[in-house]
């Protein structure tokens, strides 16, 4: 069965400092993993995805994530937080055919001035 | 490209009434759409997979007769919450897969907040 665990429900950083949002996955086969962001009153937006190519994945807005099979992790990072990054972030694992998306519980990122 | 819209964005209804929510893919065709439910401070939970021209596939524990899904065309799926009750109040989100890239990401709508009084 597929599942993801987001280790932090809330993360607070100061503007200009690095961001780390943690995600661990469980999968019975080689997974496809995604990070989505949800701003208030807006739809979920894809930040990046891993589908068995390069383990370091670069996404939009300066975000990137590294797939580590040995640690079953897919943590999201950004070198320097911006106020506009404040939002809810979801780590997602899909089944083989991309039919079912399994969402983590979400991490709310707060960026302080 | 790959925009999904939902209508309405918010709806308030009385207990016992039915509410219809529309999900449209605006610039692509989608044979497959998905309906999710998001509880406050909780993750998204897949309710059902909507297939154009055939019956929807419901996840375990989701009442088929309460949550009616119709995928009438390649750009429109509807979710009807029948005989709504306060416990049905939630944020409902749809997503769609682009037919041109079937085995890939889902594109999400902005969601519909349903409040049942």
JSON list of C-alpha atoms in Angstrom, two decimals:
[
{"chain": "A", "resi": 1, "resn": "UNK", "atom": "CA", "xyz": [0.00, 0.00, 0.00]},
{"chain": "A", "resi": 2, "resn": "UNK", "atom": "CA", "xyz": [1.06, 3.55, -0.67]},
{"chain": "A", "resi": 3, "resn": "UNK", "atom": "CA", "xyz": [1.26, 6.24, 1.98]},
{"chain": "A", "resi": 4, "resn": "UNK", "atom": "CA", "xyz": [3.16, 9.37, 2.91]},
{"chain": "A", "resi": 5, "resn": "UNK", "atom": "CA", "xyz": [3.92, 10.92, 6.27]},
{"chain": "A", "resi": 6, "resn": "UNK", "atom": "CA", "xyz": [4.64, 14.59, 6.62]},
{"chain": "A", "resi": 7, "resn": "UNK", "atom": "CA", "xyz": [6.63, 14.92, 9.78]},
{"chain": "A", "resi": 8, "resn": "UNK", "atom": "CA", "xyz": [5.75, 18.51, 10.64]},
{"chain": "A", "resi": 9, "resn": "UNK", "atom": "CA", "xyz": [2.26, 19.99, 10.68]},
{"chain": "A", "resi": 10, "resn": "UNK", "atom": "CA", "xyz": [3.66, 23.53, 11.03]},
{"chain": "A", "resi": 11, "resn": "UNK", "atom": "CA", "xyz": [6.99, 25.05, 10.03]},
{"chain": "A", "resi": 12, "resn": "UNK", "atom": "CA", "xyz": [7.92, 28.66, 10.70]},
{"chain": "A", "resi": 13, "resn": "UNK", "atom": "CA", "xyz": [10.94, 30.35, 9.11]},
{"chain": "A", "resi": 14, "resn": "UNK", "atom": "CA", "xyz": [12.18, 33.88, 8.67]},
{"chain": "A", "resi": 15, "resn": "UNK", "atom": "CA", "xyz": [12.22, 35.46, 5.25]},
{"chain": "A", "resi": 16, "resn": "UNK", "atom": "CA", "xyz": [15.53, 34.77, 3.52]},
{"chain": "A", "resi": 17, "resn": "UNK", "atom": "CA", "xyz": [16.32, 31.62, 5.52]},
{"chain": "A", "resi": 18, "resn": "UNK", "atom": "CA", "xyz": [16.21, 28.04, 4.20]},
{"chain": "A", "resi": 19, "resn": "UNK", "atom": "CA", "xyz": [13.04, 25.97, 4.10]},
{"chain": "A", "resi": 20, "resn": "UNK", "atom": "CA", "xyz": [12.88, 22.23, 4.86]},
{"chain": "A", "resi": 21, "resn": "UNK", "atom": "CA", "xyz": [9.58, 20.36, 4.70]},
{"chain": "A", "resi": 22, "resn": "UNK", "atom": "CA", "xyz": [9.91, 16.68, 5.50]},
{"chain": "A", "resi": 23, "resn": "UNK", "atom": "CA", "xyz": [8.14, 13.77, 3.87]},
{"chain": "A", "resi": 24, "resn": "UNK", "atom": "CA", "xyz": [8.61, 10.03, 4.25]},
{"chain": "A", "resi": 25, "resn": "UNK", "atom": "CA", "xyz": [6.86, 7.56, 1.98]},
{"chain": "A", "resi": 26, "resn": "UNK", "atom": "CA", "xyz": [5.87, 3.94, 2.00]},
{"chain": "A", "resi": 27, "resn": "UNK", "atom": "CA", "xyz": [5.47, 2.08, -1.25]},
{"chain": "A", "resi": 28, "resn": "UNK", "atom": "CA", "xyz": [5.43, -1.50, -2.36]},
{"chain": "A", "resi": 29, "resn": "UNK", "atom": "CA", "xyz": [7.08, -0.56, -5.66]},
{"chain": "A", "resi": 30, "resn": "UNK", "atom": "CA", "xyz": [9.14, 2.26, -7.12]},
{"chain": "A", "resi": 31, "resn": "UNK", "atom": "CA", "xyz": [7.03, 5.30, -6.30]},
{"chain": "A", "resi": 32, "resn": "UNK", "atom": "CA", "xyz": [6.02, 8.43, -8.12]},
{"chain": "A", "resi": 33, "resn": "UNK", "atom": "CA", "xyz": [6.11, 11.35, -5.70]},
{"chain": "A", "resi": 34, "resn": "UNK", "atom": "CA", "xyz": [4.81, 14.88, -5.89]},
{"chain": "A", "resi": 35, "resn": "UNK", "atom": "CA", "xyz": [4.79, 18.07, -3.87]},
{"chain": "A", "resi": 36, "resn": "UNK", "atom": "CA", "xyz": [1.77, 20.35, -4.19]},
{"chain": "A", "resi": 37, "resn": "UNK", "atom": "CA", "xyz": [1.18, 23.78, -2.67]},
{"chain": "A", "resi": 38, "resn": "UNK", "atom": "CA", "xyz": [-2.20, 25.17, -1.66]},
{"chain": "A", "resi": 39, "resn": "UNK", "atom": "CA", "xyz": [-2.61, 28.88, -1.14]},
{"chain": "A", "resi": 40, "resn": "UNK", "atom": "CA", "xyz": [-5.77, 30.09, 0.63]},
{"chain": "A", "resi": 41, "resn": "UNK", "atom": "CA", "xyz": [-8.80, 30.00, -1.66]},
{"chain": "A", "resi": 42, "resn": "UNK", "atom": "CA", "xyz": [-6.74, 28.66, -4.53]},
{"chain": "A", "resi": 43, "resn": "UNK", "atom": "CA", "xyz": [-6.35, 25.26, -6.14]},
{"chain": "A", "resi": 44, "resn": "UNK", "atom": "CA", "xyz": [-3.51, 22.89, -5.53]},
{"chain": "A", "resi": 45, "resn": "UNK", "atom": "CA", "xyz": [-0.49, 23.72, -7.65]},
{"chain": "A", "resi": 46, "resn": "UNK", "atom": "CA", "xyz": [2.20, 21.23, -8.60]},
{"chain": "A", "resi": 47, "resn": "UNK", "atom": "CA", "xyz": [5.64, 22.25, -7.35]},
{"chain": "A", "resi": 48, "resn": "UNK", "atom": "CA", "xyz": [7.60, 19.26, -8.60]},
{"chain": "A", "resi": 49, "resn": "UNK", "atom": "CA", "xyz": [7.42, 15.54, -9.25]},
{"chain": "A", "resi": 50, "resn": "UNK", "atom": "CA", "xyz": [9.68, 12.51, -9.14]},
{"chain": "A", "resi": 51, "resn": "UNK", "atom": "CA", "xyz": [8.99, 9.68, -11.56]},
{"chain": "A", "resi": 52, "resn": "UNK", "atom": "CA", "xyz": [12.12, 7.50, -11.41]},
{"chain": "A", "resi": 53, "resn": "UNK", "atom": "CA", "xyz": [14.45, 9.80, -13.31]},
{"chain": "A", "resi": 54, "resn": "UNK", "atom": "CA", "xyz": [16.99, 12.05, -11.58]},
{"chain": "A", "resi": 55, "resn": "UNK", "atom": "CA", "xyz": [16.83, 11.79, -7.80]},
{"chain": "A", "resi": 56, "resn": "UNK", "atom": "CA", "xyz": [17.26, 15.54, -7.33]},
{"chain": "A", "resi": 57, "resn": "UNK", "atom": "CA", "xyz": [14.19, 17.21, -8.72]},
{"chain": "A", "resi": 58, "resn": "UNK", "atom": "CA", "xyz": [13.94, 20.91, -9.36]},
{"chain": "A", "resi": 59, "resn": "UNK", "atom": "CA", "xyz": [10.56, 22.58, -9.31]},
{"chain": "A", "resi": 60, "resn": "UNK", "atom": "CA", "xyz": [9.01, 25.97, -9.65]},
{"chain": "A", "resi": 61, "resn": "UNK", "atom": "CA", "xyz": [9.75, 29.02, -7.50]},
{"chain": "A", "resi": 62, "resn": "UNK", "atom": "CA", "xyz": [13.16, 27.74, -6.44]},
{"chain": "A", "resi": 63, "resn": "UNK", "atom": "CA", "xyz": [11.94, 24.60, -4.70]},
{"chain": "A", "resi": 64, "resn": "UNK", "atom": "CA", "xyz": [13.65, 21.26, -5.05]},
{"chain": "A", "resi": 65, "resn": "UNK", "atom": "CA", "xyz": [13.37, 17.81, -3.53]},
{"chain": "A", "resi": 66, "resn": "UNK", "atom": "CA", "xyz": [15.66, 14.83, -3.29]},
{"chain": "A", "resi": 67, "resn": "UNK", "atom": "CA", "xyz": [14.43, 11.26, -3.56]},
{"chain": "A", "resi": 68, "resn": "UNK", "atom": "CA", "xyz": [16.36, 9.04, -1.13]},
{"chain": "A", "resi": 69, "resn": "UNK", "atom": "CA", "xyz": [15.38, 5.42, -1.46]},
{"chain": "A", "resi": 70, "resn": "UNK", "atom": "CA", "xyz": [17.52, 4.26, 1.46]},
{"chain": "A", "resi": 71, "resn": "UNK", "atom": "CA", "xyz": [15.75, 6.69, 3.76]},
{"chain": "A", "resi": 72, "resn": "UNK", "atom": "CA", "xyz": [12.35, 6.48, 2.02]},
{"chain": "A", "resi": 73, "resn": "UNK", "atom": "CA", "xyz": [12.28, 10.24, 2.05]},
{"chain": "A", "resi": 74, "resn": "UNK", "atom": "CA", "xyz": [11.35, 13.03, -0.36]},
{"chain": "A", "resi": 75, "resn": "UNK", "atom": "CA", "xyz": [12.03, 16.24, 1.55]},
{"chain": "A", "resi": 76, "resn": "UNK", "atom": "CA", "xyz": [11.23, 19.62, 0.01]},
{"chain": "A", "resi": 77, "resn": "UNK", "atom": "CA", "xyz": [13.77, 22.42, 0.29]},
{"chain": "A", "resi": 78, "resn": "UNK", "atom": "CA", "xyz": [14.30, 26.00, -0.76]},
{"chain": "A", "resi": 79, "resn": "UNK", "atom": "CA", "xyz": [17.48, 27.99, -0.07]},
{"chain": "A", "resi": 80, "resn": "UNK", "atom": "CA", "xyz": [15.76, 31.26, 0.79]},
{"chain": "A", "resi": 81, "resn": "UNK", "atom": "CA", "xyz": [12.15, 31.68, 1.87]},
{"chain": "A", "resi": 82, "resn": "UNK", "atom": "CA", "xyz": [9.97, 34.42, 0.48]},
{"chain": "A", "resi": 83, "resn": "UNK", "atom": "CA", "xyz": [6.85, 35.85, 2.07]},
{"chain": "A", "resi": 84, "resn": "UNK", "atom": "CA", "xyz": [4.83, 34.51, -0.86]},
{"chain": "A", "resi": 85, "resn": "UNK", "atom": "CA", "xyz": [5.87, 30.95, 0.06]},
{"chain": "A", "resi": 86, "resn": "UNK", "atom": "CA", "xyz": [3.53, 30.98, 3.06]},
{"chain": "A", "resi": 87, "resn": "UNK", "atom": "CA", "xyz": [0.98, 28.26, 2.27]},
{"chain": "A", "resi": 88, "resn": "UNK", "atom": "CA", "xyz": [0.04, 24.64, 2.92]},
{"chain": "A", "resi": 89, "resn": "UNK", "atom": "CA", "xyz": [2.27, 22.01, 1.30]},
{"chain": "A", "resi": 90, "resn": "UNK", "atom": "CA", "xyz": [1.27, 18.45, 0.53]},
{"chain": "A", "resi": 91, "resn": "UNK", "atom": "CA", "xyz": [3.48, 15.49, -0.22]},
{"chain": "A", "resi": 92, "resn": "UNK", "atom": "CA", "xyz": [1.77, 12.95, -2.47]},
{"chain": "A", "resi": 93, "resn": "UNK", "atom": "CA", "xyz": [2.50, 9.43, -3.65]},
{"chain": "A", "resi": 94, "resn": "UNK", "atom": "CA", "xyz": [0.61, 7.86, -6.52]},
{"chain": "A", "resi": 95, "resn": "UNK", "atom": "CA", "xyz": [-0.18, 4.33, -7.54]},
{"chain": "A", "resi": 96, "resn": "UNK", "atom": "CA", "xyz": [1.44, 2.80, -10.62]},
{"chain": "A", "resi": 97, "resn": "UNK", "atom": "CA", "xyz": [-1.07, 4.22, -13.09]},
{"chain": "A", "resi": 98, "resn": "UNK", "atom": "CA", "xyz": [-1.39, 7.65, -11.48]},
{"chain": "A", "resi": 99, "resn": "UNK", "atom": "CA", "xyz": [-5.01, 6.78, -10.73]},
{"chain": "A", "resi": 100, "resn": "UNK", "atom": "CA", "xyz": [-4.88, 7.20, -6.99]},
{"chain": "A", "resi": 101, "resn": "UNK", "atom": "CA", "xyz": [-3.07, 10.00, -5.26]},
{"chain": "A", "resi": 102, "resn": "UNK", "atom": "CA", "xyz": [-2.36, 9.51, -1.57]},
{"chain": "A", "resi": 103, "resn": "UNK", "atom": "CA", "xyz": [-1.90, 12.80, 0.24]},
{"chain": "A", "resi": 104, "resn": "UNK", "atom": "CA", "xyz": [0.10, 13.50, 3.34]},
{"chain": "A", "resi": 105, "resn": "UNK", "atom": "CA", "xyz": [-1.55, 15.45, 6.13]},
{"chain": "A", "resi": 106, "resn": "UNK", "atom": "CA", "xyz": [0.03, 18.71, 4.99]},
{"chain": "A", "resi": 107, "resn": "UNK", "atom": "CA", "xyz": [2.58, 21.14, 6.39]},
{"chain": "A", "resi": 108, "resn": "UNK", "atom": "CA", "xyz": [1.65, 24.73, 6.95]},
{"chain": "A", "resi": 109, "resn": "UNK", "atom": "CA", "xyz": [4.59, 27.01, 6.20]},
{"chain": "A", "resi": 110, "resn": "UNK", "atom": "CA", "xyz": [4.69, 30.37, 7.93]},
{"chain": "A", "resi": 111, "resn": "UNK", "atom": "CA", "xyz": [7.23, 32.94, 6.76]},
{"chain": "A", "resi": 112, "resn": "UNK", "atom": "CA", "xyz": [8.07, 35.74, 9.19]},
{"chain": "A", "resi": 113, "resn": "UNK", "atom": "CA", "xyz": [9.31, 39.12, 7.98]},
{"chain": "B", "resi": 1, "resn": "UNK", "atom": "CA", "xyz": [-2.75, 25.54, -19.83]},
{"chain": "B", "resi": 2, "resn": "UNK", "atom": "CA", "xyz": [-4.34, 22.64, -17.90]},
{"chain": "B", "resi": 3, "resn": "UNK", "atom": "CA", "xyz": [-6.85, 24.70, -15.95]},
{"chain": "B", "resi": 4, "resn": "UNK", "atom": "CA", "xyz": [-9.63, 23.13, -13.94]},
{"chain": "B", "resi": 5, "resn": "UNK", "atom": "CA", "xyz": [-12.55, 25.17, -12.65]},
{"chain": "B", "resi": 6, "resn": "UNK", "atom": "CA", "xyz": [-15.21, 24.40, -10.07]},
{"chain": "B", "resi": 7, "resn": "UNK", "atom": "CA", "xyz": [-18.60, 25.95, -9.57]},
{"chain": "B", "resi": 8, "resn": "UNK", "atom": "CA", "xyz": [-19.79, 27.16, -7.20]},
{"chain": "B", "resi": 9, "resn": "UNK", "atom": "CA", "xyz": [-16.84, 28.16, -5.03]},
{"chain": "B", "resi": 10, "resn": "UNK", "atom": "CA", "xyz": [-19.05, 28.35, -1.96]},
{"chain": "B", "resi": 11, "resn": "UNK", "atom": "CA", "xyz": [-22.53, 27.06, -1.23]},
{"chain": "B", "resi": 12, "resn": "UNK", "atom": "CA", "xyz": [-24.71, 27.14, 1.85]},
{"chain": "B", "resi": 13, "resn": "UNK", "atom": "CA", "xyz": [-27.79, 24.95, 1.95]},
{"chain": "B", "resi": 14, "resn": "UNK", "atom": "CA", "xyz": [-30.40, 23.67, 4.35]},
{"chain": "B", "resi": 15, "resn": "UNK", "atom": "CA", "xyz": [-30.31, 20.18, 5.71]},
{"chain": "B", "resi": 16, "resn": "UNK", "atom": "CA", "xyz": [-32.17, 17.74, 3.47]},
{"chain": "B", "resi": 17, "resn": "UNK", "atom": "CA", "xyz": [-31.58, 19.56, 0.22]},
{"chain": "B", "resi": 18, "resn": "UNK", "atom": "CA", "xyz": [-29.33, 18.46, -2.65]},
{"chain": "B", "resi": 19, "resn": "UNK", "atom": "CA", "xyz": [-26.35, 20.38, -3.96]},
{"chain": "B", "resi": 20, "resn": "UNK", "atom": "CA", "xyz": [-24.62, 20.00, -7.31]},
{"chain": "B", "resi": 21, "resn": "UNK", "atom": "CA", "xyz": [-20.96, 20.88, -7.80]},
{"chain": "B", "resi": 22, "resn": "UNK", "atom": "CA", "xyz": [-19.45, 21.19, -11.28]},
{"chain": "B", "resi": 23, "resn": "UNK", "atom": "CA", "xyz": [-15.87, 20.44, -12.29]},
{"chain": "B", "resi": 24, "resn": "UNK", "atom": "CA", "xyz": [-14.67, 21.53, -15.72]},
{"chain": "B", "resi": 25, "resn": "UNK", "atom": "CA", "xyz": [-11.42, 21.11, -17.58]},
{"chain": "B", "resi": 26, "resn": "UNK", "atom": "CA", "xyz": [-11.14, 24.39, -19.45]},
{"chain": "B", "resi": 27, "resn": "UNK", "atom": "CA", "xyz": [-8.43, 23.78, -22.00]},
{"chain": "B", "resi": 28, "resn": "UNK", "atom": "CA", "xyz": [-8.04, 20.04, -22.24]},
{"chain": "B", "resi": 29, "resn": "UNK", "atom": "CA", "xyz": [-10.10, 16.89, -22.40]},
{"chain": "B", "resi": 30, "resn": "UNK", "atom": "CA", "xyz": [-10.27, 14.58, -19.44]},
{"chain": "B", "resi": 31, "resn": "UNK", "atom": "CA", "xyz": [-11.63, 11.06, -19.63]},
{"chain": "B", "resi": 32, "resn": "UNK", "atom": "CA", "xyz": [-10.83, 10.68, -15.95]},
{"chain": "B", "resi": 33, "resn": "UNK", "atom": "CA", "xyz": [-11.60, 13.12, -13.17]},
{"chain": "B", "resi": 34, "resn": "UNK", "atom": "CA", "xyz": [-11.34, 12.68, -9.43]},
{"chain": "B", "resi": 35, "resn": "UNK", "atom": "CA", "xyz": [-13.30, 13.96, -6.46]},
{"chain": "B", "resi": 36, "resn": "UNK", "atom": "CA", "xyz": [-11.65, 14.62, -3.12]},
{"chain": "B", "resi": 37, "resn": "UNK", "atom": "CA", "xyz": [-12.89, 15.76, 0.24]},
{"chain": "B", "resi": 38, "resn": "UNK", "atom": "CA", "xyz": [-10.78, 17.86, 2.59]},
{"chain": "B", "resi": 39, "resn": "UNK", "atom": "CA", "xyz": [-11.69, 18.18, 6.24]},
{"chain": "B", "resi": 40, "resn": "UNK", "atom": "CA", "xyz": [-10.41, 21.13, 8.29]},
{"chain": "B", "resi": 41, "resn": "UNK", "atom": "CA", "xyz": [-6.72, 20.73, 9.11]},
{"chain": "B", "resi": 42, "resn": "UNK", "atom": "CA", "xyz": [-6.78, 17.33, 7.46]},
{"chain": "B", "resi": 43, "resn": "UNK", "atom": "CA", "xyz": [-5.49, 15.88, 4.25]},
{"chain": "B", "resi": 44, "resn": "UNK", "atom": "CA", "xyz": [-7.36, 15.30, 1.04]},
{"chain": "B", "resi": 45, "resn": "UNK", "atom": "CA", "xyz": [-9.25, 12.05, 0.83]},
{"chain": "B", "resi": 46, "resn": "UNK", "atom": "CA", "xyz": [-10.13, 10.52, -2.53]},
{"chain": "B", "resi": 47, "resn": "UNK", "atom": "CA", "xyz": [-13.86, 9.92, -2.72]},
{"chain": "B", "resi": 48, "resn": "UNK", "atom": "CA", "xyz": [-14.31, 8.59, -6.22]},
{"chain": "B", "resi": 49, "resn": "UNK", "atom": "CA", "xyz": [-12.90, 8.35, -9.72]},
{"chain": "B", "resi": 50, "resn": "UNK", "atom": "CA", "xyz": [-15.17, 9.75, -12.39]},
{"chain": "B", "resi": 51, "resn": "UNK", "atom": "CA", "xyz": [-14.99, 8.13, -15.82]},
{"chain": "B", "resi": 52, "resn": "UNK", "atom": "CA", "xyz": [-16.54, 9.71, -18.90]},
{"chain": "B", "resi": 53, "resn": "UNK", "atom": "CA", "xyz": [-19.28, 7.53, -20.30]},
{"chain": "B", "resi": 54, "resn": "UNK", "atom": "CA", "xyz": [-19.28, 5.00, -17.49]},
{"chain": "B", "resi": 55, "resn": "UNK", "atom": "CA", "xyz": [-20.04, 4.66, -13.81]},
{"chain": "B", "resi": 56, "resn": "UNK", "atom": "CA", "xyz": [-17.85, 6.25, -11.21]},
{"chain": "B", "resi": 57, "resn": "UNK", "atom": "CA", "xyz": [-15.61, 4.13, -9.01]},
{"chain": "B", "resi": 58, "resn": "UNK", "atom": "CA", "xyz": [-16.09, 4.91, -5.33]},
{"chain": "B", "resi": 59, "resn": "UNK", "atom": "CA", "xyz": [-13.56, 4.47, -2.57]},
{"chain": "B", "resi": 60, "resn": "UNK", "atom": "CA", "xyz": [-14.37, 2.23, 0.34]},
{"chain": "B", "resi": 61, "resn": "UNK", "atom": "CA", "xyz": [-16.66, 3.90, 2.84]},
{"chain": "B", "resi": 62, "resn": "UNK", "atom": "CA", "xyz": [-18.05, 6.50, 0.43]},
{"chain": "B", "resi": 63, "resn": "UNK", "atom": "CA", "xyz": [-21.82, 6.27, -0.01]},
{"chain": "B", "resi": 64, "resn": "UNK", "atom": "CA", "xyz": [-22.65, 5.99, -3.69]},
{"chain": "B", "resi": 65, "resn": "UNK", "atom": "CA", "xyz": [-26.27, 7.03, -3.20]},
{"chain": "B", "resi": 66, "resn": "UNK", "atom": "CA", "xyz": [-25.32, 10.14, -1.24]},
{"chain": "B", "resi": 67, "resn": "UNK", "atom": "CA", "xyz": [-22.56, 11.36, -3.54]},
{"chain": "B", "resi": 68, "resn": "UNK", "atom": "CA", "xyz": [-23.81, 11.02, -7.10]},
{"chain": "B", "resi": 69, "resn": "UNK", "atom": "CA", "xyz": [-21.21, 11.51, -9.81]},
{"chain": "B", "resi": 70, "resn": "UNK", "atom": "CA", "xyz": [-21.94, 12.13, -13.47]},
{"chain": "B", "resi": 71, "resn": "UNK", "atom": "CA", "xyz": [-19.22, 12.53, -16.08]},
{"chain": "B", "resi": 72, "resn": "UNK", "atom": "CA", "xyz": [-21.32, 13.64, -19.01]},
{"chain": "B", "resi": 73, "resn": "UNK", "atom": "CA", "xyz": [-18.60, 14.90, -21.32]},
{"chain": "B", "resi": 74, "resn": "UNK", "atom": "CA", "xyz": [-14.85, 14.99, -21.69]},
{"chain": "B", "resi": 75, "resn": "UNK", "atom": "CA", "xyz": [-14.72, 18.36, -19.95]},
{"chain": "B", "resi": 76, "resn": "UNK", "atom": "CA", "xyz": [-17.39, 18.12, -17.25]},
{"chain": "B", "resi": 77, "resn": "UNK", "atom": "CA", "xyz": [-17.96, 16.04, -14.15]},
{"chain": "B", "resi": 78, "resn": "UNK", "atom": "CA", "xyz": [-20.58, 16.79, -11.52]},
{"chain": "B", "resi": 79, "resn": "UNK", "atom": "CA", "xyz": [-20.87, 15.77, -7.89]},
{"chain": "B", "resi": 80, "resn": "UNK", "atom": "CA", "xyz": [-24.32, 15.91, -6.34]},
{"chain": "B", "resi": 81, "resn": "UNK", "atom": "CA", "xyz": [-24.57, 15.70, -2.57]},
{"chain": "B", "resi": 82, "resn": "UNK", "atom": "CA", "xyz": [-28.07, 14.33, -2.00]},
{"chain": "B", "resi": 83, "resn": "UNK", "atom": "CA", "xyz": [-30.11, 15.00, 1.13]},
{"chain": "B", "resi": 84, "resn": "UNK", "atom": "CA", "xyz": [-27.23, 16.93, 2.61]},
{"chain": "B", "resi": 85, "resn": "UNK", "atom": "CA", "xyz": [-26.68, 16.97, 6.36]},
{"chain": "B", "resi": 86, "resn": "UNK", "atom": "CA", "xyz": [-24.36, 19.08, 8.53]},
{"chain": "B", "resi": 87, "resn": "UNK", "atom": "CA", "xyz": [-21.77, 16.29, 8.60]},
{"chain": "B", "resi": 88, "resn": "UNK", "atom": "CA", "xyz": [-21.44, 16.66, 4.82]},
{"chain": "B", "resi": 89, "resn": "UNK", "atom": "CA", "xyz": [-20.07, 20.15, 5.30]},
{"chain": "B", "resi": 90, "resn": "UNK", "atom": "CA", "xyz": [-16.58, 20.12, 3.88]},
{"chain": "B", "resi": 91, "resn": "UNK", "atom": "CA", "xyz": [-14.25, 21.37, 1.17]},
{"chain": "B", "resi": 92, "resn": "UNK", "atom": "CA", "xyz": [-14.70, 19.37, -2.04]},
{"chain": "B", "resi": 93, "resn": "UNK", "atom": "CA", "xyz": [-11.92, 19.41, -4.63]},
{"chain": "B", "resi": 94, "resn": "UNK", "atom": "CA", "xyz": [-11.88, 17.89, -8.07]},
{"chain": "B", "resi": 95, "resn": "UNK", "atom": "CA", "xyz": [-8.96, 17.07, -10.29]},
{"chain": "B", "resi": 96, "resn": "UNK", "atom": "CA", "xyz": [-8.54, 15.94, -13.87]},
{"chain": "B", "resi": 97, "resn": "UNK", "atom": "CA", "xyz": [-5.98, 14.10, -15.92]},
{"chain": "B", "resi": 98, "resn": "UNK", "atom": "CA", "xyz": [-5.12, 15.48, -19.33]},
{"chain": "B", "resi": 99, "resn": "UNK", "atom": "CA", "xyz": [-5.94, 12.88, -22.01]},
{"chain": "B", "resi": 100, "resn": "UNK", "atom": "CA", "xyz": [-2.83, 13.91, -23.91]},
{"chain": "B", "resi": 101, "resn": "UNK", "atom": "CA", "xyz": [-0.64, 12.82, -20.98]},
{"chain": "B", "resi": 102, "resn": "UNK", "atom": "CA", "xyz": [-2.65, 10.11, -19.23]},
{"chain": "B", "resi": 103, "resn": "UNK", "atom": "CA", "xyz": [-0.05, 8.67, -16.91]},
{"chain": "B", "resi": 104, "resn": "UNK", "atom": "CA", "xyz": [0.94, 11.82, -15.19]},
{"chain": "B", "resi": 105, "resn": "UNK", "atom": "CA", "xyz": [-0.04, 14.46, -12.72]},
{"chain": "B", "resi": 106, "resn": "UNK", "atom": "CA", "xyz": [-3.55, 15.51, -11.84]},
{"chain": "B", "resi": 107, "resn": "UNK", "atom": "CA", "xyz": [-4.65, 19.13, -12.28]},
{"chain": "B", "resi": 108, "resn": "UNK", "atom": "CA", "xyz": [-6.73, 20.40, -9.39]},
{"chain": "B", "resi": 109, "resn": "UNK", "atom": "CA", "xyz": [-9.66, 22.75, -9.23]},
{"chain": "B", "resi": 110, "resn": "UNK", "atom": "CA", "xyz": [-9.89, 25.54, -6.63]},
{"chain": "B", "resi": 111, "resn": "UNK", "atom": "CA", "xyz": [-12.40, 23.67, -4.51]},
{"chain": "B", "resi": 112, "resn": "UNK", "atom": "CA", "xyz": [-15.98, 24.17, -3.33]},
{"chain": "B", "resi": 113, "resn": "UNK", "atom": "CA", "xyz": [-16.79, 24.88, 0.28]},
{"chain": "B", "resi": 114, "resn": "UNK", "atom": "CA", "xyz": [-20.11, 23.33, 1.25]},
{"chain": "B", "resi": 115, "resn": "UNK", "atom": "CA", "xyz": [-21.86, 24.38, 4.44]},
{"chain": "B", "resi": 116, "resn": "UNK", "atom": "CA", "xyz": [-25.01, 22.52, 5.43]},
{"chain": "B", "resi": 117, "resn": "UNK", "atom": "CA", "xyz": [-27.13, 24.25, 8.04]}
]
